[in-house]
Each structure stands twice: as structure tokens, then as C-alpha cells.
Amino acid sequence: MVNIESTSNAIWWIKNPNAAKAGGTAGRKESLGSSFCLDIAELLRNISLQGYSKLLASELTLPERLIWLLVHTTTLISMVAVLMLTWEQFIAQYFVINLKDPLYPVENVPFPAVSICSNNRISMRAATAYALELQNNDPSPHDLKYYLDNLIHLRKLYMIGDKEAENDDYINFQAFLDIFGTWNNETFFDTRRIMYMLTPKCTEYIIKCSLNNVNIPCFSESAFQMKLTKYGPCCTFNSNNGLKKRTFSNRLADASFGLTVVINSSHADYFAPVLYTNGYIVIVHDADNFPSITSSNSLEMFPGQREESYLKIFARVIDTDKSLYSFSPFGRRCYFHREADMPQRSYVYTFPNCITRCRIRSIIALCNCIPFQMPLDLVDNLDGLVYCTLSHISCLSQYQFKWNNVLTERLRIPGLERESEEALYCPQCLPSCNDVQYSVSLNELPIDTYLANLSPDEIDTELGTDLSVLRVYFGQPHANFYMRLLNNEWFEIFSTIGNILSIFMGFSLVAIFETLFFFCKYIYLGCCRILERSRANSKAKMLDERKLHICP
């Protein structure tokens, strides 16, 4: 028997002809959109935020409601803009260095290394002895003056980039040294050995030393040693950082209780001065750093001859909160000592050492040599590496501007594009998280006051009259102690954002809960409605597949 209802009104191109009839008989369900509009109107009438009930107040006219709508819209846009600016400020000033203790005891501050360099970089006696050695090695010897006149060219190794007419004499002399100036076991001319041999000895230059008003041996591991500096081998005090830890009685914070050095300032042994001064050179630097002014954190002073010089040191200690270990070095903008990649794990990372290492890499890459003054501990690979000689002077002078100007990040500054491109770029170098920065002040008095306090026997037999005195000490019994830490903790950010929300819109935790509850409710209802429709469609599809439809 055929079902008439299923066939009499059926249309062949409708997949489910009974769907319309079933939908017509069923009760119409209220739409989610209309329910949302009714509930949001109820939310605006009863929300704890001020002024939103005005949007639906029956006693207000339509223009008045539009004014309130404009006010709320402007307030919302202003609040979002202020929040974005505040967040950018939080990101830009995420870390800050604050003054923690302005009266930090100076005995807890490491005493810096003090390098004393004679302006005369080649001793006359040592040059004469080496000239005699070259004369003996020369198969066609010249008179002694010929070798001395050529040995003075070695001064160019200290004065790289000095404006002077090019001369082939020193290049020819270097060719002679490469053959007759080497020892039997040397493959190349050892510039460092020769310059050590020609440099004035510390024992001839430094006469008497005292520390904390007590006379000490001048030449020992705890006093002066011959160390490399920017000016080659110099007499360096505290090179092993032995005065890092001291007591209150040894805080070195007075002229009479600091370091006192009596220096022989005679010019009798002068052969090759490098500066246009009659005095000597003093470099104050951290004991862990290679003393180079162009690598920062080294201070260079030029006390006068026959003067009593008072060198005051002022320290600034910078530490970093231990909680910042969890941040990346480039995020906190500093390296802890054992964090950076150094050639030797025992070598302490500092920003000046990183710059020196970067400069050494550039010199080796461009000129295929290393200046004899540079420390070998910062070189990655020593295979096939030679010390720079007089034949490398032209190459070293060509790139001297590059090595004297260092950038750790490049900024586009109008007018300085060329300088930025020609400077040495070391982006891997960051400041040390734990650092001590020094500043100095130099005062000088005539040597007469010091000589007046000496006995006649000391002047005649021990010291002589051609003297200079250097006093190095801390200028204050305390130092400034700074701490690098987070600028804004979570509760500071929370309170700032809460204040902004309260000022613009009167937000509170209750209002936030009301708003979130409303939107979460309709997100949940919408998801449920989507699931119901999906299930109904699936069920209708299954029933439709099981029915038999007869089409005319």
C-alpha cells in the first residue's frame, strides 16, 4: 500500500520534503541573538560600573543617550591608548640600576692595578747592547751608530697611526732583523722578546715603595711586576688582584696610608720617548682587565717630572640581583663573569677584555699578525700567528681609526653613517653584571716638600735628587654601591594597570567578574547551540537515509 501523504505533494528536487511540515508544527525556539540583546541590556542597567545605565535610561532623550555613548566610547579609546603606552614604558625600562648604599665601605672595594710606564720606551743601555749583538751578527758590519739609528724605528710599534712620511729604511731594517735578529730556535722575528729586552727595567725605574705607611719590597708577586700594557711592558702594581679583600685598618683611604712610589725621573737613559712630555705615564685599571684606554674602564694620567703627585681614586660598585640569572644576557644587558664564552674558562669575562678580544680578531684578520702588546690569553688560535713587525706598520696604520672606535650596536645617526660603517663592530660584548668602575683626580706639588723630610744620607746614597713621587689612594672612605634589578615587579604592574582602569572606567574586580561572567555565559551557550544543531543535523541525515522516498 502506498502512502499518499508522502507522494501527493512531494517535489522531486527537495531532499527531505517532510522537513518543512515538521518545522512548521514544532514550536519556534527563541534565537540566541535576541536573548543576547536582552541580557546585555539587563547587564548595562545593573552593572557596577558608573554611567552605563544612562545608555538605556527611559527618562533620557535619544540625543542625551548618544552623548553618553560618545563619552563612553572616547573613554574606552583613551584607556586603551594609555594602557599601550604604559606597557611600552614597562618593557623599555624593564631593568634599572638603583643606588643601594651611598656609604659602602671602601675596604670592600678592590684596589685597582696601577701600571707605571716610562715615557722612554727603549733604554739607551739596552739598545747599545743589542746594537753590538747585531753588529757581530752582520756579515758586513757597519759602525755602531748605524744600528742605533735604525733601532729607534722600533718606536713606531708604539706610535701606530702617527702622521709621518713613509720611509723604506725601517722596512729594509726589518728585513735585516728577520735574518740576523732571530735566535737559532726562532722561525720568525720575536718582536715581544726584543721589546722586553729593550724596555727600561723596573728595577732601574722604581726606587722605593710603601703601602699603608709601611715600606715593602717593590718587586714581588704582591707588589710590582713587569706586565704588558698599551705601552708595552710596564711596572704594574697589584696585577694579581691581591688587594681585593682588605680590612678596615688597610682601607688605603689616605695619602699617607695608600701606595707611595719613589720614581727615578732621570733622562740619562732616554733613547726613544713616545710622548711629548717630560713626565711618566700612569694607568689605573681593574686588575682583571688588559690596560688599554680604547677598551674603556682604564684611566690614563701623565704626572710631571720632579713632582709629588697625589692620585685620588673614586670607586663605583655595580652588582646585579641574583634573580636576574633566569633572564638571557641580552635581555638583562650584561654578562655574569662565568657566563660568556672566553678562550680560557679560568679567564674572567669583563667588557674591556671582550673589546680587546674583538680588536685582536680584527687585527689578525686584516693584517695577519698580533701586536706584541696584546695578551695571548684572549687569542682563540695561536697556530701560525706571528707578532707584528715594522713591515706591518703600514697595514696597522691603515686600520687604526677602525680599532680605536668601537660600536656594540649600530644606530642610524644622520651625518655619521661613514663613521658607523668604518668603526669596529662588537655586538657580542656586553657590560659585566658585577663590576667596579673607577674615576681619578690628580693633584701635584713640587718635590721640595718630600725631599725636605729626607735625611742627607738618603739623598746622597739611596735616592739621589732626580726624583718623582706618586701617591695612589682612595679619595673617600666610602663608595657608591649600585644594584641592577627589575624595575617593575608583578604587583607594581598590577597596581598601575588597576589605577588606569579605575580612573577611566571605574573598573573593579567585581565589574571585571560581571563582564567576564556575561561573555563566558554566552560563549558557553553558543557552543552548546552549535553542538545541538550539529547533533540534530546528524540525526536527521541518518533518518533521511533510512526512509524510502517515491518521487513522481
Coordinates of N, CA and C in Angstrom, one line a residue, residues 127-285:
A127 N 119.6 49.3 24.2 CA 119.8 49.5 22.7 C 121.2 49.4 22.3
T128 N 122.1 49.9 23.1 CA 123.6 49.8 22.7 C 124.0 48.3 22.8
A129 N 123.6 47.6 23.8 CA 124.0 46.2 23.9 C 123.4 45.4 22.7
Y130 N 122.1 45.7 22.3 CA 121.6 44.9 21.2 C 122.2 45.4 19.9
A131 N 122.6 46.6 19.7 CA 123.3 47.1 18.5 C 124.6 46.4 18.4
L132 N 125.3 46.1 19.5 CA 126.6 45.4 19.4 C 126.3 43.9 19.0
E133 N 125.2 43.3 19.4 CA 124.9 42.0 19.0 C 124.6 41.9 17.5
L134 N 123.8 42.9 17.0 CA 123.5 42.9 15.6 C 124.8 43.2 14.8
Q135 N 125.7 44.0 15.3 CA 126.9 44.3 14.6 C 127.8 43.0 14.5
N136 N 127.8 42.2 15.5 CA 128.5 40.9 15.5 C 127.9 39.9 14.5
N137 N 126.5 40.0 14.4 CA 125.8 39.0 13.5 C 125.9 39.4 12.1
D138 N 126.1 40.7 11.8 CA 126.1 41.2 10.4 C 127.4 40.8 9.7
P139 N 127.2 40.1 8.5 CA 128.4 39.7 7.8 C 129.2 40.8 7.2
S140 N 128.5 42.0 6.9 CA 129.2 43.2 6.5 C 128.9 44.3 7.5
P141 N 129.5 44.3 8.7 CA 129.2 45.2 9.7 C 129.4 46.7 9.4
H142 N 128.5 47.5 10.0 CA 128.6 48.9 10.0 C 129.1 49.5 11.3
D143 N 129.2 50.8 11.4 CA 129.6 51.3 12.7 C 128.4 51.2 13.6
L144 N 128.6 51.4 15.0 CA 127.6 51.2 16.0 C 126.4 52.2 15.8
K145 N 126.7 53.4 15.4 CA 125.7 54.4 15.2 C 124.7 54.0 14.2
Y146 N 125.1 53.3 13.1 CA 124.2 52.9 12.1 C 123.0 52.0 12.7
Y147 N 123.4 51.1 13.6 CA 122.4 50.2 14.2 C 121.5 50.9 15.2
L148 N 122.1 51.9 15.9 CA 121.3 52.7 16.9 C 120.3 53.5 16.1
D149 N 120.7 54.1 15.0 CA 119.8 55.0 14.2 C 118.6 54.1 13.7
N150 N 118.9 52.9 13.4 CA 117.8 52.0 12.9 C 117.0 51.4 14.0
L151 N 117.6 51.2 15.1 CA 116.8 50.6 16.2 C 115.7 51.6 16.8
I152 N 116.0 52.9 16.6 CA 115.0 53.9 17.0 C 113.7 53.8 16.2
H153 N 113.7 53.1 15.0 CA 112.5 52.8 14.3 C 111.5 51.9 15.0
L154 N 112.0 51.1 16.0 CA 111.1 50.3 16.7 C 110.1 51.1 17.6
R155 N 110.4 52.3 17.8 CA 109.4 53.2 18.4 C 108.1 53.3 17.7
K156 N 108.1 53.0 16.4 CA 106.9 53.1 15.6 C 105.9 52.0 16.0
L157 N 106.3 51.0 16.7 CA 105.4 49.9 17.2 C 104.6 50.5 18.3
Y158 N 105.0 51.5 18.9 CA 104.2 52.2 20.0 C 103.4 53.4 19.4
M159 N 103.7 53.9 18.3 CA 103.1 55.1 17.7 C 102.4 54.8 16.4
I160 N 101.7 53.7 16.4 CA 101.0 53.3 15.2 C 99.9 54.4 14.8
G161 N 99.9 54.8 13.5 CA 99.0 55.8 13.1 C 99.5 57.2 13.2
D162 N 100.8 57.4 13.7 CA 101.4 58.7 13.8 C 101.6 59.3 12.4
K163 N 101.2 60.5 12.2 CA 101.4 61.2 10.9 C 102.9 61.4 10.7
E164 N 103.4 60.6 9.8 CA 104.8 60.7 9.5 C 105.0 60.2 8.1
A165 N 105.9 60.9 7.4 CA 106.2 60.5 6.0 C 106.7 59.0 5.9
E166 N 106.2 58.3 5.0 CA 106.6 56.9 4.8 C 108.1 56.8 4.4
N167 N 108.8 55.9 5.0 CA 110.2 55.7 4.8 C 110.5 54.2 4.7
D168 N 111.2 53.9 3.6 CA 111.5 52.5 3.4 C 112.7 52.0 4.2
D169 N 113.3 52.9 5.0 CA 114.5 52.5 5.7 C 114.1 51.5 6.8
Y170 N 113.0 51.7 7.5 CA 112.7 50.8 8.6 C 112.2 49.4 8.0
I171 N 111.6 49.4 6.8 CA 111.2 48.2 6.2 C 112.5 47.4 5.8
N172 N 113.4 48.0 5.3 CA 114.7 47.3 5.0 C 115.4 46.8 6.2
F173 N 115.3 47.6 7.3 CA 116.0 47.2 8.5 C 115.2 46.0 9.1
Q174 N 113.9 46.0 8.9 CA 113.1 44.8 9.4 C 113.5 43.5 8.6
A175 N 113.8 43.7 7.3 CA 114.3 42.5 6.6 C 115.6 42.1 7.1
F176 N 116.5 43.0 7.6 CA 117.7 42.6 8.2 C 117.5 41.9 9.5
L177 N 116.5 42.4 10.3 CA 116.3 41.8 11.6 C 115.7 40.4 11.4
D178 N 114.9 40.2 10.4 CA 114.3 38.9 10.2 C 115.3 37.8 9.9
I179 N 116.5 38.2 9.5 CA 117.6 37.2 9.2 C 118.6 37.2 10.4
F180 N 119.1 38.3 10.8 CA 120.2 38.4 11.8 C 119.7 38.8 13.2
G181 N 118.4 39.0 13.4 CA 117.9 39.4 14.7 C 117.1 38.3 15.4
T182 N 117.2 37.1 14.8 CA 116.5 36.0 15.4 C 117.5 35.0 16.1
W183 N 117.0 34.3 17.1 CA 117.8 33.3 17.7 C 117.7 32.0 16.9
N184 N 118.5 31.1 17.2 CA 118.6 29.8 16.4 C 117.3 29.0 16.4
N185 N 116.6 29.1 17.5 CA 115.3 28.3 17.7 C 114.1 29.1 17.2
E186 N 114.3 30.2 16.6 CA 113.1 31.1 16.2 C 112.9 31.0 14.7
T187 N 111.6 30.8 14.4 CA 111.3 30.8 12.9 C 111.1 32.2 12.4
F188 N 110.5 33.0 13.2 CA 110.2 34.4 12.9 C 110.8 35.3 13.9
F189 N 110.9 36.6 13.5 CA 111.4 37.6 14.4 C 110.5 37.8 15.6
D190 N 111.0 37.6 16.8 CA 110.2 37.6 18.0 C 110.2 39.1 18.5
T191 N 109.2 39.8 18.1 CA 109.1 41.2 18.5 C 108.9 41.4 20.0
R192 N 108.1 40.5 20.6 CA 107.9 40.6 22.1 C 109.2 40.4 22.8
R193 N 110.0 39.4 22.5 CA 111.2 39.2 23.2 C 112.2 40.4 23.1
I194 N 112.3 41.0 21.9 CA 113.2 42.1 21.7 C 112.7 43.3 22.4
M195 N 111.4 43.6 22.4 CA 110.9 44.8 23.1 C 111.0 44.6 24.6
Y196 N 110.8 43.4 25.1 CA 111.0 43.2 26.6 C 112.5 43.5 26.9
M197 N 113.4 43.1 26.0 CA 114.8 43.3 26.3 C 115.2 44.7 26.2
L198 N 114.5 45.5 25.3 CA 114.9 46.9 25.2 C 114.2 47.9 26.1
T199 N 113.1 47.4 26.7 CA 112.3 48.3 27.6 C 113.1 48.5 28.9
P200 N 113.1 49.8 29.5 CA 113.8 50.1 30.7 C 113.3 49.1 31.8
K201 N 114.2 48.6 32.6 CA 113.8 47.7 33.7 C 113.2 48.4 34.9
C202 N 112.2 47.7 35.5 CA 111.5 48.3 36.6 C 112.5 48.6 37.8
T203 N 113.5 47.7 37.9 CA 114.5 47.9 39.0 C 115.3 49.2 38.8
E204 N 115.4 49.6 37.6 CA 116.1 50.9 37.4 C 115.2 52.1 37.4
Y205 N 113.9 51.9 37.4 CA 113.0 53.0 37.3 C 112.3 53.3 38.6
I206 N 111.9 52.2 39.4 CA 111.2 52.3 40.7 C 112.3 52.1 41.8
I207 N 112.4 53.1 42.7 CA 113.4 53.1 43.7 C 112.9 52.6 45.0
K208 N 111.7 53.1 45.5 CA 111.3 52.8 46.8 C 109.7 52.8 46.8
C209 N 109.2 51.8 47.6 CA 107.7 51.7 47.7 C 107.3 51.5 49.1
S210 N 106.1 52.0 49.4 CA 105.4 51.8 50.7 C 103.9 51.7 50.5
L211 N 103.3 50.8 51.3 CA 101.9 50.6 51.3 C 101.4 50.7 52.7
N212 N 100.3 51.5 52.9 CA 99.7 51.7 54.2 C 100.8 52.1 55.2
N213 N 101.7 53.0 54.7 CA 102.7 53.7 55.6 C 103.7 52.6 56.1
V214 N 103.9 51.5 55.3 CA 104.9 50.5 55.7 C 105.7 50.2 54.4
N215 N 107.0 50.3 54.5 CA 107.9 50.0 53.4 C 107.8 48.5 53.0
I216 N 107.7 48.3 51.7 CA 107.5 47.0 51.2 C 108.5 46.7 50.1
P217 N 108.9 45.4 49.8 CA 109.7 45.2 48.6 C 109.0 45.6 47.3
C218 N 109.6 46.3 46.5 CA 109.0 46.8 45.3 C 108.7 45.7 44.3
F219 N 109.5 44.7 44.2 CA 109.3 43.7 43.1 C 109.1 42.3 43.7
S220 N 107.8 42.0 43.7 CA 107.3 40.7 44.2 C 106.0 40.5 43.6
E221 N 105.4 39.3 43.9 CA 104.1 39.0 43.4 C 103.0 39.9 44.0
S222 N 103.2 40.4 45.2 CA 102.2 41.3 45.8 C 102.5 42.7 45.6
A223 N 103.5 43.1 44.8 CA 103.9 44.5 44.5 C 104.0 44.7 43.0
F224 N 105.1 45.2 42.5 CA 105.3 45.5 41.1 C 105.9 44.3 40.3
Q225 N 105.3 44.1 39.1 CA 105.8 43.1 38.2 C 105.8 43.7 36.8
M226 N 106.6 43.2 35.9 CA 106.6 43.6 34.5 C 105.4 42.9 33.8
K227 N 104.5 43.8 33.4 CA 103.3 43.3 32.7 C 103.1 44.1 31.4
L228 N 102.3 43.5 30.5 CA 102.0 44.1 29.2 C 100.9 45.1 29.4
T229 N 101.0 46.3 28.7 CA 100.0 47.3 28.7 C 99.9 47.8 27.3
K230 N 99.1 48.9 27.1 CA 99.0 49.5 25.8 C 100.4 50.1 25.4
Y231 N 101.2 50.5 26.3 CA 102.6 51.0 26.1 C 103.7 49.9 26.2
G232 N 103.3 48.6 26.0 CA 104.2 47.6 26.1 C 104.5 47.2 27.5
P233 N 105.7 46.6 27.8 CA 106.0 46.1 29.2 C 106.1 47.3 30.1
C234 N 105.3 47.3 31.2 CA 105.4 48.4 32.2 C 105.4 47.7 33.6
C235 N 105.6 48.6 34.6 CA 105.7 48.1 36.0 C 104.3 48.2 36.6
T236 N 103.7 47.0 36.9 CA 102.3 47.0 37.3 C 102.2 46.5 38.7
F237 N 101.5 47.3 39.6 CA 101.3 47.0 41.0 C 99.9 46.3 41.1
N238 N 99.8 45.3 41.9 CA 98.6 44.6 42.2 C 98.0 43.9 41.0
S239 N 98.9 43.3 40.2 CA 98.5 42.7 38.9 C 97.7 41.4 39.2
N240 N 97.9 40.8 40.3 CA 97.2 39.5 40.6 C 96.0 39.8 41.5
N241 N 95.6 41.0 41.7 CA 94.4 41.4 42.5 C 94.5 40.9 43.9
G242 N 95.7 41.0 44.5 CA 95.9 40.6 45.9 C 95.3 41.5 46.9
L243 N 95.0 42.7 46.5 CA 94.4 43.7 47.4 C 92.8 43.7 47.3
K244 N 92.3 42.7 46.7 CA 90.8 42.7 46.5 C 90.1 42.7 47.9
K245 N 90.6 41.9 48.8 CA 90.0 41.8 50.1 C 90.9 42.4 51.2
R246 N 90.4 43.4 51.9 CA 91.2 44.0 52.9 C 90.4 44.3 54.2
T247 N 91.0 44.8 55.2 CA 90.4 45.1 56.5 C 90.2 46.6 56.6
F248 N 89.6 47.0 57.7 CA 89.4 48.4 57.9 C 90.7 49.1 58.1
S249 N 91.7 48.4 58.8 CA 93.0 49.1 59.0 C 93.8 49.2 57.8
N250 N 93.4 48.5 56.7 CA 94.1 48.6 55.4 C 93.2 49.0 54.3
R251 N 92.4 50.1 54.5 CA 91.5 50.5 53.5 C 92.1 51.5 52.5
L252 N 93.3 52.0 52.7 CA 94.1 52.8 51.7 C 93.3 54.0 51.3
A253 N 92.7 54.7 52.3 CA 91.9 55.9 52.0 C 92.5 57.2 52.5
D254 N 93.8 57.2 52.5 CA 94.5 58.5 52.8 C 95.8 58.5 52.1
A255 N 96.3 59.8 51.9 CA 97.6 59.9 51.1 C 98.7 59.2 51.7
S256 N 98.8 59.3 53.1 CA 99.9 58.6 53.8 C 99.7 57.2 54.0
F257 N 98.5 56.7 53.8 CA 98.2 55.2 54.0 C 97.9 54.5 52.7
G258 N 98.2 55.1 51.6 CA 97.9 54.4 50.3 C 99.2 53.8 49.8
L259 N 99.3 53.8 48.5 CA 100.5 53.4 47.8 C 101.4 54.6 47.5
T260 N 102.7 54.5 47.9 CA 103.6 55.6 47.7 C 104.8 55.0 46.9
V261 N 105.1 55.6 45.8 CA 106.2 55.1 44.9 C 107.2 56.2 44.6
V262 N 108.5 56.0 44.9 CA 109.5 56.9 44.5 C 110.1 56.5 43.2
I263 N 110.1 57.4 42.2 CA 110.5 57.0 40.8 C 111.7 57.8 40.4
N264 N 112.6 57.1 39.7 CA 113.8 57.7 39.1 C 113.4 58.4 37.8
S265 N 113.3 59.8 37.8 CA 112.9 60.5 36.7 C 114.0 61.1 35.9
S266 N 115.2 60.5 36.0 CA 116.3 60.9 35.2 C 116.2 60.6 33.7
H267 N 116.7 61.5 32.8 CA 116.7 61.3 31.4 C 118.0 60.8 30.8
A268 N 118.8 60.3 31.7 CA 120.2 59.9 31.3 C 120.1 58.7 30.3
D269 N 119.1 57.8 30.5 CA 118.9 56.6 29.8 C 117.9 56.7 28.6
Y270 N 117.5 57.9 28.3 CA 116.5 58.1 27.3 C 117.0 57.8 25.9
F271 N 116.2 57.1 25.1 CA 116.6 56.7 23.8 C 115.4 57.0 22.8
A272 N 114.2 56.5 23.2 CA 113.1 56.6 22.2 C 111.8 57.0 23.0
P273 N 111.6 58.2 23.4 CA 110.4 58.6 24.1 C 109.2 58.6 23.1
V274 N 108.0 58.3 23.6 CA 106.8 58.2 22.7 C 105.8 59.3 22.8
L275 N 105.9 60.1 23.9 CA 105.0 61.2 24.2 C 105.8 62.5 24.3
Y276 N 105.2 63.5 24.0 CA 105.8 64.9 24.1 C 105.6 65.4 25.5
T277 N 106.2 64.7 26.5 CA 106.1 65.1 27.9 C 107.4 64.7 28.6
N278 N 107.7 65.4 29.7 CA 108.9 65.1 30.5 C 108.6 64.2 31.6
G279 N 107.3 63.8 31.8 CA 106.9 63.0 32.9 C 106.9 61.5 32.6
Y280 N 106.0 60.8 33.2 CA 105.8 59.4 33.0 C 104.3 59.1 32.9
I281 N 104.0 57.9 32.7 CA 102.6 57.5 32.4 C 102.1 56.6 33.5
V282 N 100.9 56.9 34.0 CA 100.2 56.0 35.0 C 98.9 55.6 34.4
I283 N 98.6 54.3 34.5 CA 97.3 53.7 34.0 C 96.7 53.0 35.2
V284 N 95.5 53.5 35.6 CA 94.7 52.9 36.7 C 93.6 52.0 36.0
H285 N 93.6 50.8 36.4 CA 92.6 49.8 35.7 C 92.3 48.7 36.7

